[in-house]
CSV table of C-alpha atoms in Angstrom, one decimal:
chain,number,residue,atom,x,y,z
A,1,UNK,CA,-15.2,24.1,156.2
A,2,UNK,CA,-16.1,25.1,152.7
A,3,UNK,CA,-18.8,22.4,152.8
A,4,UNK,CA,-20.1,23.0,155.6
A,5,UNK,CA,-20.5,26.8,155.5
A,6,UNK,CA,-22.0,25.8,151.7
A,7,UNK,CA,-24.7,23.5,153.9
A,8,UNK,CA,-25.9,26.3,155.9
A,9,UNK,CA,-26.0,28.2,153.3
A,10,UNK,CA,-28.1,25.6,151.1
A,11,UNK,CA,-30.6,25.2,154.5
A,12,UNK,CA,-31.2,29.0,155.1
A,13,UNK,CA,-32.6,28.9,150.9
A,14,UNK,CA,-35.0,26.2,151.1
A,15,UNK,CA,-38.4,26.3,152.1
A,16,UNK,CA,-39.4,22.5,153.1
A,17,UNK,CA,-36.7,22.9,156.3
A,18,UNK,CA,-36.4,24.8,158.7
A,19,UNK,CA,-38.5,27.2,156.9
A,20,UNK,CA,-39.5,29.6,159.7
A,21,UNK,CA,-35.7,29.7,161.0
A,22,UNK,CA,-32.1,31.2,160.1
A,23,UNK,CA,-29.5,29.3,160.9
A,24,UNK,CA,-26.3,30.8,162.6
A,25,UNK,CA,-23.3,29.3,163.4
A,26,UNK,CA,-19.8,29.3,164.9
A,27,UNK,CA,-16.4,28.1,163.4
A,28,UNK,CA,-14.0,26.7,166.0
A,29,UNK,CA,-10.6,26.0,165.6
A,30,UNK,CA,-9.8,22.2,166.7
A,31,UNK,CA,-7.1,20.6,164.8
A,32,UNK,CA,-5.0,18.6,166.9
A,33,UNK,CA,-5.5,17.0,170.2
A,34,UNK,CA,-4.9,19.7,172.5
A,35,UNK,CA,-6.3,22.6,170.4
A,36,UNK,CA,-9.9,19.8,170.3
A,37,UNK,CA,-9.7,19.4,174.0
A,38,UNK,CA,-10.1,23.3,174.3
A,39,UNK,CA,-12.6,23.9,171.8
A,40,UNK,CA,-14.6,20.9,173.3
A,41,UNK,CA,-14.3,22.7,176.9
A,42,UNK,CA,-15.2,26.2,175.3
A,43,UNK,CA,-18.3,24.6,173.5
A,44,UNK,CA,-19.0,22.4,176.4
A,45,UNK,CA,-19.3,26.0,178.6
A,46,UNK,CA,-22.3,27.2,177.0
A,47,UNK,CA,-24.7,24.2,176.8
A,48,UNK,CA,-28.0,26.3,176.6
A,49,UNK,CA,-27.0,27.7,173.9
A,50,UNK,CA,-25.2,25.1,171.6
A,51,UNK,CA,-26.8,21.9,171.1
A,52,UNK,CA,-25.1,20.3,168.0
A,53,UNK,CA,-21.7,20.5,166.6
A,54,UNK,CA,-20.5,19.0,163.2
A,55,UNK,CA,-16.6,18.4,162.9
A,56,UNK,CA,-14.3,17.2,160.0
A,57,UNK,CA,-11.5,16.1,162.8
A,58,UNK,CA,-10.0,12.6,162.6
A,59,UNK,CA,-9.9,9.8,165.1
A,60,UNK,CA,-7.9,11.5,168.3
A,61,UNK,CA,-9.5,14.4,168.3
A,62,UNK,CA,-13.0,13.2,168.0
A,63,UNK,CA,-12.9,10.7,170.9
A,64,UNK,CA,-11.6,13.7,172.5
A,65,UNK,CA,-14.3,15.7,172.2
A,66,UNK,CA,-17.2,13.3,172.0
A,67,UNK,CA,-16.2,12.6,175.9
A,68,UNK,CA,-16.3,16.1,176.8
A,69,UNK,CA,-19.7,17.0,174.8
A,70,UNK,CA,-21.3,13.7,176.1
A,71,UNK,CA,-21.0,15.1,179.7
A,72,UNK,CA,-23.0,18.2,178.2
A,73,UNK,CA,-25.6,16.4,176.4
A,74,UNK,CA,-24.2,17.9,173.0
A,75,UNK,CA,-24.7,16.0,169.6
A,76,UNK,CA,-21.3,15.8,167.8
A,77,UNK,CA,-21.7,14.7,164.2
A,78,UNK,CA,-18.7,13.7,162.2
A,79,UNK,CA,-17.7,13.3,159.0
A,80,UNK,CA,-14.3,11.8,158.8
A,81,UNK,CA,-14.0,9.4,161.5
A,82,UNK,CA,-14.5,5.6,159.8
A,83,UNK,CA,-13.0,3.5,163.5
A,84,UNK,CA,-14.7,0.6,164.4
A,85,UNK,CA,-14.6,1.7,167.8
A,86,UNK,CA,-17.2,4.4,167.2
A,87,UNK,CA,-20.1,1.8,166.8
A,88,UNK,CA,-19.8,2.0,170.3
A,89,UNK,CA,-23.2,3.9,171.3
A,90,UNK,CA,-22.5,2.9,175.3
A,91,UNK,CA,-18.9,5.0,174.7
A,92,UNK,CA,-19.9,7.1,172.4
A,93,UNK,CA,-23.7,8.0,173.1
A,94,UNK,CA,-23.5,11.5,171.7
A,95,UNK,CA,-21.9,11.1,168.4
A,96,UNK,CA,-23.5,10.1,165.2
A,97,UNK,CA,-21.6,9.5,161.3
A,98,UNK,CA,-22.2,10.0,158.3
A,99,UNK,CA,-19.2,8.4,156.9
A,100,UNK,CA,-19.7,4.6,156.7
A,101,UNK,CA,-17.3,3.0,159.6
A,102,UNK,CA,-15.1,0.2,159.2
A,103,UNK,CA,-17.4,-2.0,160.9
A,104,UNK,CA,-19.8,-2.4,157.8
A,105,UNK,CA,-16.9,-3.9,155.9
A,106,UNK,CA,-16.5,-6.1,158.2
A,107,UNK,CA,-20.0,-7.1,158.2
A,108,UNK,CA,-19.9,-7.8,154.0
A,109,UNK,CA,-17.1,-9.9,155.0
A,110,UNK,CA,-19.4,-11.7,157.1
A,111,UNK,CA,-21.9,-12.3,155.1
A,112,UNK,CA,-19.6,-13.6,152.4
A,113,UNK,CA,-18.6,-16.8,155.4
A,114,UNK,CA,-21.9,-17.1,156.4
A,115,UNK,CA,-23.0,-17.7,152.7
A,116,UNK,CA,-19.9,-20.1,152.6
A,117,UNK,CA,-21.2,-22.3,155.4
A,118,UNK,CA,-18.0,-22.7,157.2
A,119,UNK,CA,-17.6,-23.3,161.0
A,120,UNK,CA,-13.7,-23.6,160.5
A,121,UNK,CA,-11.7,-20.7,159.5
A,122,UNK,CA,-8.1,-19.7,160.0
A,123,UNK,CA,-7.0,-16.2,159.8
A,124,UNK,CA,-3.4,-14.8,159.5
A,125,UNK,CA,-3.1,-11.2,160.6
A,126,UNK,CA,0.0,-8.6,161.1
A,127,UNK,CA,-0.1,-7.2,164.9
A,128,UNK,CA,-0.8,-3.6,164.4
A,129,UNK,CA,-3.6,-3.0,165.7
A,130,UNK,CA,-5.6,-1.9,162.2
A,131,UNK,CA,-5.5,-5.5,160.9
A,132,UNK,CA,-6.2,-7.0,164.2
A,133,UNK,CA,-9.1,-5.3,164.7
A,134,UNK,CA,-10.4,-6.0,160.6
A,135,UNK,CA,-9.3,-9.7,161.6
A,136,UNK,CA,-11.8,-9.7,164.9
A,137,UNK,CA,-14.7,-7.9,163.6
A,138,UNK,CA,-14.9,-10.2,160.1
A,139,UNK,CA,-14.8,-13.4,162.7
A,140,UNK,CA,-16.7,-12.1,165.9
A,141,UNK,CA,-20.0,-14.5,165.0
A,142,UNK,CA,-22.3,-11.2,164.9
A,143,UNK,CA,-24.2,-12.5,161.7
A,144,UNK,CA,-23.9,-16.2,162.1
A,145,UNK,CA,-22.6,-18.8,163.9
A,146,UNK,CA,-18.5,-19.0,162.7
A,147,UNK,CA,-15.9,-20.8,164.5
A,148,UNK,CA,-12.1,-19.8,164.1
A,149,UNK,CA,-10.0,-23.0,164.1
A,150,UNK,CA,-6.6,-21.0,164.1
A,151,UNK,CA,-5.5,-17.1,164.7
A,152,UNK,CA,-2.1,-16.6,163.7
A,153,UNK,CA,-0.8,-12.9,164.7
A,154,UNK,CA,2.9,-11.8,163.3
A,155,UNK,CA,5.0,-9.2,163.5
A,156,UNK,CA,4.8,-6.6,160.4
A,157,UNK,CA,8.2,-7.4,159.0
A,158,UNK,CA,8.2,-11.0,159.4
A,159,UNK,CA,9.4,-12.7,156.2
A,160,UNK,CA,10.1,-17.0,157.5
A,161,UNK,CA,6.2,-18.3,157.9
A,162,UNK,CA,7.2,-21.9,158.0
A,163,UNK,CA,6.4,-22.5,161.5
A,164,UNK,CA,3.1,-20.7,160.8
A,165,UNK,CA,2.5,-22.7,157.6
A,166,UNK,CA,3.4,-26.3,159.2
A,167,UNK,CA,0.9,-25.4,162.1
A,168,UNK,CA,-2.0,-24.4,159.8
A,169,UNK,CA,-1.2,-27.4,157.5
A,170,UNK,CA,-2.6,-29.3,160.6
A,171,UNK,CA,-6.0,-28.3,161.1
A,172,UNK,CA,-7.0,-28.9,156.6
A,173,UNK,CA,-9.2,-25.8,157.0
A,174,UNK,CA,-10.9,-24.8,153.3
A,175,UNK,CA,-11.2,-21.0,154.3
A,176,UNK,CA,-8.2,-18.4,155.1
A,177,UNK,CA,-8.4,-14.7,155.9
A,178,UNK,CA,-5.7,-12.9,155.5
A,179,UNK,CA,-5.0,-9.4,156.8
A,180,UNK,CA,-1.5,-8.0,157.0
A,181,UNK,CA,0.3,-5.7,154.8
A,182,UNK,CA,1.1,-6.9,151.2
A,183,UNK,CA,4.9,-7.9,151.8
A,184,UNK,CA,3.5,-10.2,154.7
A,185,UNK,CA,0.9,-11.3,152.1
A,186,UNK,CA,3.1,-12.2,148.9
A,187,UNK,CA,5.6,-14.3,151.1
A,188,UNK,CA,3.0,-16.0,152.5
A,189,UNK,CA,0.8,-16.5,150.2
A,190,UNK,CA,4.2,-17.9,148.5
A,191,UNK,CA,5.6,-19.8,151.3
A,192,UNK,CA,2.2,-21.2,151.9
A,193,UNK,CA,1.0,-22.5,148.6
A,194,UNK,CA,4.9,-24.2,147.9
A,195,UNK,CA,3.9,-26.2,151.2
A,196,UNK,CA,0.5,-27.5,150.2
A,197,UNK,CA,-1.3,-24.8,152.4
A,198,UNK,CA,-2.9,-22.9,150.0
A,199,UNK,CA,-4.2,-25.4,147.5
A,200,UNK,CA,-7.0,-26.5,145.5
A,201,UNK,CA,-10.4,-26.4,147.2
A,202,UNK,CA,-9.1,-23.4,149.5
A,203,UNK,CA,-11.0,-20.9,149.9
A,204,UNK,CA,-8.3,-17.4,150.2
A,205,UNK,CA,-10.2,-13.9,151.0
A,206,UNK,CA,-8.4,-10.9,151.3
A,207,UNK,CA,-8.7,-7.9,153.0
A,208,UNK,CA,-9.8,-4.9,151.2
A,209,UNK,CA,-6.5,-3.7,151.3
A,210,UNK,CA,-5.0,-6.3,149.4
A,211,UNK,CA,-6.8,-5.9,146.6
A,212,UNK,CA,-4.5,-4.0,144.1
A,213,UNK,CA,-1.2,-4.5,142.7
A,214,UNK,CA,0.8,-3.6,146.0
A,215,UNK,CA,1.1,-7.8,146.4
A,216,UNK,CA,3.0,-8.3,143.5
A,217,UNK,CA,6.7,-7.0,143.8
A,218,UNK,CA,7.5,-8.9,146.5
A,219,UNK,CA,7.0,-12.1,145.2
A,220,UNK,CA,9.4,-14.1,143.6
A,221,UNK,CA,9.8,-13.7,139.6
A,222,UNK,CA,9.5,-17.6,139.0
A,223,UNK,CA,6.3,-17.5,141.0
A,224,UNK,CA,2.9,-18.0,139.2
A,225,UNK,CA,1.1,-15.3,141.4
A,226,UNK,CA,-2.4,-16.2,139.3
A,227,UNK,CA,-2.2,-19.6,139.8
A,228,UNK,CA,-1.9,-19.0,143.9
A,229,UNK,CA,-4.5,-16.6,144.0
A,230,UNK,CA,-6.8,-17.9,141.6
A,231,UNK,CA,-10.2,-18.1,142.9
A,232,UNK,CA,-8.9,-15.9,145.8
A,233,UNK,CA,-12.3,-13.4,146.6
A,234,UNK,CA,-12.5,-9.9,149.0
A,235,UNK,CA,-14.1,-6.8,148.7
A,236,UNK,CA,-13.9,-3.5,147.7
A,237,UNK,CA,-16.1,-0.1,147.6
A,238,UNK,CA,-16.0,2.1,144.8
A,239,UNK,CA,-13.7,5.8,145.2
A,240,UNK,CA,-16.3,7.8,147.3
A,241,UNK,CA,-16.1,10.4,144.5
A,242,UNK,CA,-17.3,7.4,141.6
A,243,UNK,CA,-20.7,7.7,144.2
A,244,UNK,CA,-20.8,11.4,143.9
A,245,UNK,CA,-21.0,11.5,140.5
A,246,UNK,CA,-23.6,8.4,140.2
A,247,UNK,CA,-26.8,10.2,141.5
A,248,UNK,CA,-29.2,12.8,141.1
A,249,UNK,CA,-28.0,14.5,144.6
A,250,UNK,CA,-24.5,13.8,144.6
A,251,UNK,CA,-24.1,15.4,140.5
A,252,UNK,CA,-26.6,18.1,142.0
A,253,UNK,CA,-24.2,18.7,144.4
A,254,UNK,CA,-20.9,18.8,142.5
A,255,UNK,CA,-22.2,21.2,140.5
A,256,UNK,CA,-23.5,23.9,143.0
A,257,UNK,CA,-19.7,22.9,145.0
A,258,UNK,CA,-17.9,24.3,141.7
A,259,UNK,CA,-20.0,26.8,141.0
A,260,UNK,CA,-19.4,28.8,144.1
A,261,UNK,CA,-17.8,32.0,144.0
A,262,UNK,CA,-14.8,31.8,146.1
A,263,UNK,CA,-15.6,35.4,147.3
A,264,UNK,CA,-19.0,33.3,149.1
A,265,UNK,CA,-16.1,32.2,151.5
A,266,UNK,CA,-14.4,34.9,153.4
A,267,UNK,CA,-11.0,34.0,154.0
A,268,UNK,CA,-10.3,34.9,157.9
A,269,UNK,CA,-7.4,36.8,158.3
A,270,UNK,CA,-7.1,36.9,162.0
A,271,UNK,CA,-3.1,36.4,162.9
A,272,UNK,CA,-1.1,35.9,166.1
A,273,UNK,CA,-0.5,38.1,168.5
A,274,UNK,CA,3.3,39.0,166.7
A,275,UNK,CA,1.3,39.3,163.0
A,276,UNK,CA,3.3,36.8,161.4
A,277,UNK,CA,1.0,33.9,161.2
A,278,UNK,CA,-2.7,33.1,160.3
A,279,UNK,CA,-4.9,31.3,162.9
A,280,UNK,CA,-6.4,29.7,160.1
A,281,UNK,CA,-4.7,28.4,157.4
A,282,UNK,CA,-3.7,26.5,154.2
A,283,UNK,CA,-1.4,23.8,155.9
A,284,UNK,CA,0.5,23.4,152.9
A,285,UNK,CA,1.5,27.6,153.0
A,286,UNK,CA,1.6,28.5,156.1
A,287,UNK,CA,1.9,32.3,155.4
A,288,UNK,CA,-1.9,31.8,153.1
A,289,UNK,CA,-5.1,32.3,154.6
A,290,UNK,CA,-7.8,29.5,153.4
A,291,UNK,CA,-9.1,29.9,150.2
A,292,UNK,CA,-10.8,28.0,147.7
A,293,UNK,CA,-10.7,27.9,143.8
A,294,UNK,CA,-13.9,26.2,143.3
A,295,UNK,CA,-13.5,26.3,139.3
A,296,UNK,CA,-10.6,24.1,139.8
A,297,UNK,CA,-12.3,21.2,140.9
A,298,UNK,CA,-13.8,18.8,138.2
A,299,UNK,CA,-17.4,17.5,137.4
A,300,UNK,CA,-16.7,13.7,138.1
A,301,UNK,CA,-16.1,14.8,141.9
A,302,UNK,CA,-12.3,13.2,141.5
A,303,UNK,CA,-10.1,16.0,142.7
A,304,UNK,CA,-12.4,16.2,145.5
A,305,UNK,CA,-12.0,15.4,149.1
A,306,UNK,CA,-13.4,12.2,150.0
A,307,UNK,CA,-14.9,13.8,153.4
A,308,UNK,CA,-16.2,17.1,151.4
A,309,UNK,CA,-20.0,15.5,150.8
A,310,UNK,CA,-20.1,13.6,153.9
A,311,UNK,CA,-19.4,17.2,155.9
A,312,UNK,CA,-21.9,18.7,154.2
A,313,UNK,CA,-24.7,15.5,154.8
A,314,UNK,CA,-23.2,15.9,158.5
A,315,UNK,CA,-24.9,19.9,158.4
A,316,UNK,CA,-28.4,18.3,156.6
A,317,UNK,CA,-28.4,15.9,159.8
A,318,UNK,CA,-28.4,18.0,162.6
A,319,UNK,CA,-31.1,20.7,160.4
A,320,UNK,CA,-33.4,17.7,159.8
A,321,UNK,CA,-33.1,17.1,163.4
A,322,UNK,CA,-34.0,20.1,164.4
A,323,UNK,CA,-36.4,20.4,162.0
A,324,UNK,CA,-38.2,17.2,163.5
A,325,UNK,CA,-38.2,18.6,166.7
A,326,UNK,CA,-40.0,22.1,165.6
A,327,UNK,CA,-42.6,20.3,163.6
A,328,UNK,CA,-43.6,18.6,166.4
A,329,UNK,CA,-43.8,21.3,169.3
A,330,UNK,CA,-40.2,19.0,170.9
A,331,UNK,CA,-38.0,21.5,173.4
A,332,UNK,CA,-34.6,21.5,171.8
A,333,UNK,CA,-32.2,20.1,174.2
A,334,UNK,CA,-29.0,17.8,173.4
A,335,UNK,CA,-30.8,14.6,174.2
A,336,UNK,CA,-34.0,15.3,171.9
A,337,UNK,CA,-32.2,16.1,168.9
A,338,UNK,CA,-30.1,13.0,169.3
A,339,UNK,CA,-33.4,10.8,169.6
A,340,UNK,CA,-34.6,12.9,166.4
A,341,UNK,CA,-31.5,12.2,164.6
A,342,UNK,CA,-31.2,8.2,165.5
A,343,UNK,CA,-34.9,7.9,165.7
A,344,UNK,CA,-36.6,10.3,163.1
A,345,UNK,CA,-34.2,11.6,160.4
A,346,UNK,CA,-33.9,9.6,157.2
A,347,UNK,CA,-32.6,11.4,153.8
A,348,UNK,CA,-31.2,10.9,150.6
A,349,UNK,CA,-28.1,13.3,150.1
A,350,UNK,CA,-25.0,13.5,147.9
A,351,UNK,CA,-23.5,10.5,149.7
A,352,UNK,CA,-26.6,8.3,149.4
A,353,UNK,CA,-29.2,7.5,152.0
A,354,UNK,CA,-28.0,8.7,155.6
A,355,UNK,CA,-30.4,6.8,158.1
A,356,UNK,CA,-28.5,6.9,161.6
């Protein structure tokens, strides 16, 4: 909230957008799926007036409201949400990101096969949906031409892979993904390499998930854990904070964030109808109205939220759309400033380049 009151703030001072115009807005309460659904409906009640909405909300309530606004022609840009599922622009036609999905680590992945050559892969993968999904979209052929020799899908707690590990033996692939949770990984990354499966000239690549030290309690202490996942490759993106503190914008922007007076952000003290509880909140104390001690927070971005920057990017994308439109004598309705913001917005903020 802080971030995004801090982005309207940041738009109404400068002179190169939106420079004839002052930017109003509206803070709705939507946490949760039934409290979204009504803020969605109230919003969704006054289409002439709103046109864009920028939300912090996680997966549930976004798809929520994304469905409701999309009937309304109302642009939803999020900030949170990182679900595969949102690439969808046929399901989800109103709502843009500016925090990377899922999706584009999927892609890397890829990339990384395609360079390999390989048309015969087997992947291992737990059954919650998470890792199924991260198994599908790093194998679904939409960069090159890869063919899946073997997809073996197991319950989260399974711990006896031999039946798994005789069947892959099989099929001599030389490349294995492996997404499941790192008990799954250890014993079968164990099981597997004590039965000739995972052996020289096989290519292992994790999930980004797996790359830390989570793996290693649960294997055995006789096993020689760098010997089975030597030359074992996967990815991983730097802390979103590390980013912040990398460039001109995102330093910029740490240090106007900590240099706010926290009396800039009048803490609503609206309560319930008995008094004895705050519509908005600190969830952590109930009984505390929201506040911010922006001197708290430190220069490298660390103690920072990871959606913070990306809420406030969010604010700059619907401004530049709007923007666009004005510059160019365009009627603001719901559908032009989503064409302006897929089709004619492209800027450099804290969180890097955002080019829907």
């Amino acid at each position: 909230l802080s971030s995004f009151v801090l982005a309207i703030n940041d738009i109404n001072s400068r002179n190169d957008i939106l420079n004839d115009v002052h930017l109003n807005y509206i803070i709705q309460y939507g946490h949760g799926v039934s409290n979204s659904l009504m803020t969605a409906l109230t919003i969704s009640n006054h289409p002439d007036e709103i046109k864009g909405v920028v939300s912090a909300l996680p997966y549930q309530e976004i798809s929520v409201m994304s469905s409701v606004f999309a009937e309304k022609n109302i642009l939803l840009a999020s900030s949170v949400v990182d679900d595969a599922e949102f690439i969808d622009g046929d399901k989800f036609p109103y709502l843009v990101h500016t925090n990377p999905l899922s999706s584009y680590s999927a892609y890397l992945q890829q990339l990384i096969l395609c360079q390999l050559g390989t048309q015969g892969i087997v992947v291992f993968s737990t059954t919650d949906l998470s890792h199924v999904n991260k198994a599908y979209e790093s194998t679904n052929g939409e960069v090159c031409d890869l063919t899946v020799r073997a997809n073996y899908m197991f319950h989260p707690d399974t711990t006896d892979f031999s039946i798994i590990i005789n069947n892959a033996l099989n099929i001599q692939s030389t490349v294995m993904l492996i997404y499941t949770n790192a008990k799954c990984a250890a014993l079968l990354l164990e099981q597997g390499y004590k039965a000739g499966l995972f052996r020289q000239g096989v290519m292992i690549i994790l999930s980004e998930d797996l790359l830390n030290t989570d793996m290693l309690p649960y294997f055995s202490k006789t096993t020689n854990v760098g010997t089975i996942l030597k030359g074992s490759i996967g990815q991983i993106f730097w802390p979103k904070y590390y980013l912040l503190s990398q460039s001109t914008e995102g330093v910029a922007f740490l240090k106007k964030w900590i240099n706010q007076n926290s009396s800039d952000i009048t803490c609503n003290t609206t309560v319930d109808s008995d008094g004895n509880y705050y519509l908005y909140h600190n969830f952590n104390k109930s009984g505390q109205c929201t506040g911010l001690n922006f001197s708290s927070y430190k220069y490298d971005g660390s103690n920072l939220n990871d959606f913070t920057a990306y809420t406030y990017d969010a604010t700059f994308l619907l401004a530049y759309g709007i923007d666009h439109l004005r510059k160019n004598n365009i009627s603001l309705t719901g559908d032009t400033l989503r064409n302006a913001v897929i089709n004619n917005v492209s800027f450099t903020g804290p969180t890097g380049q955002v080019n829907i």
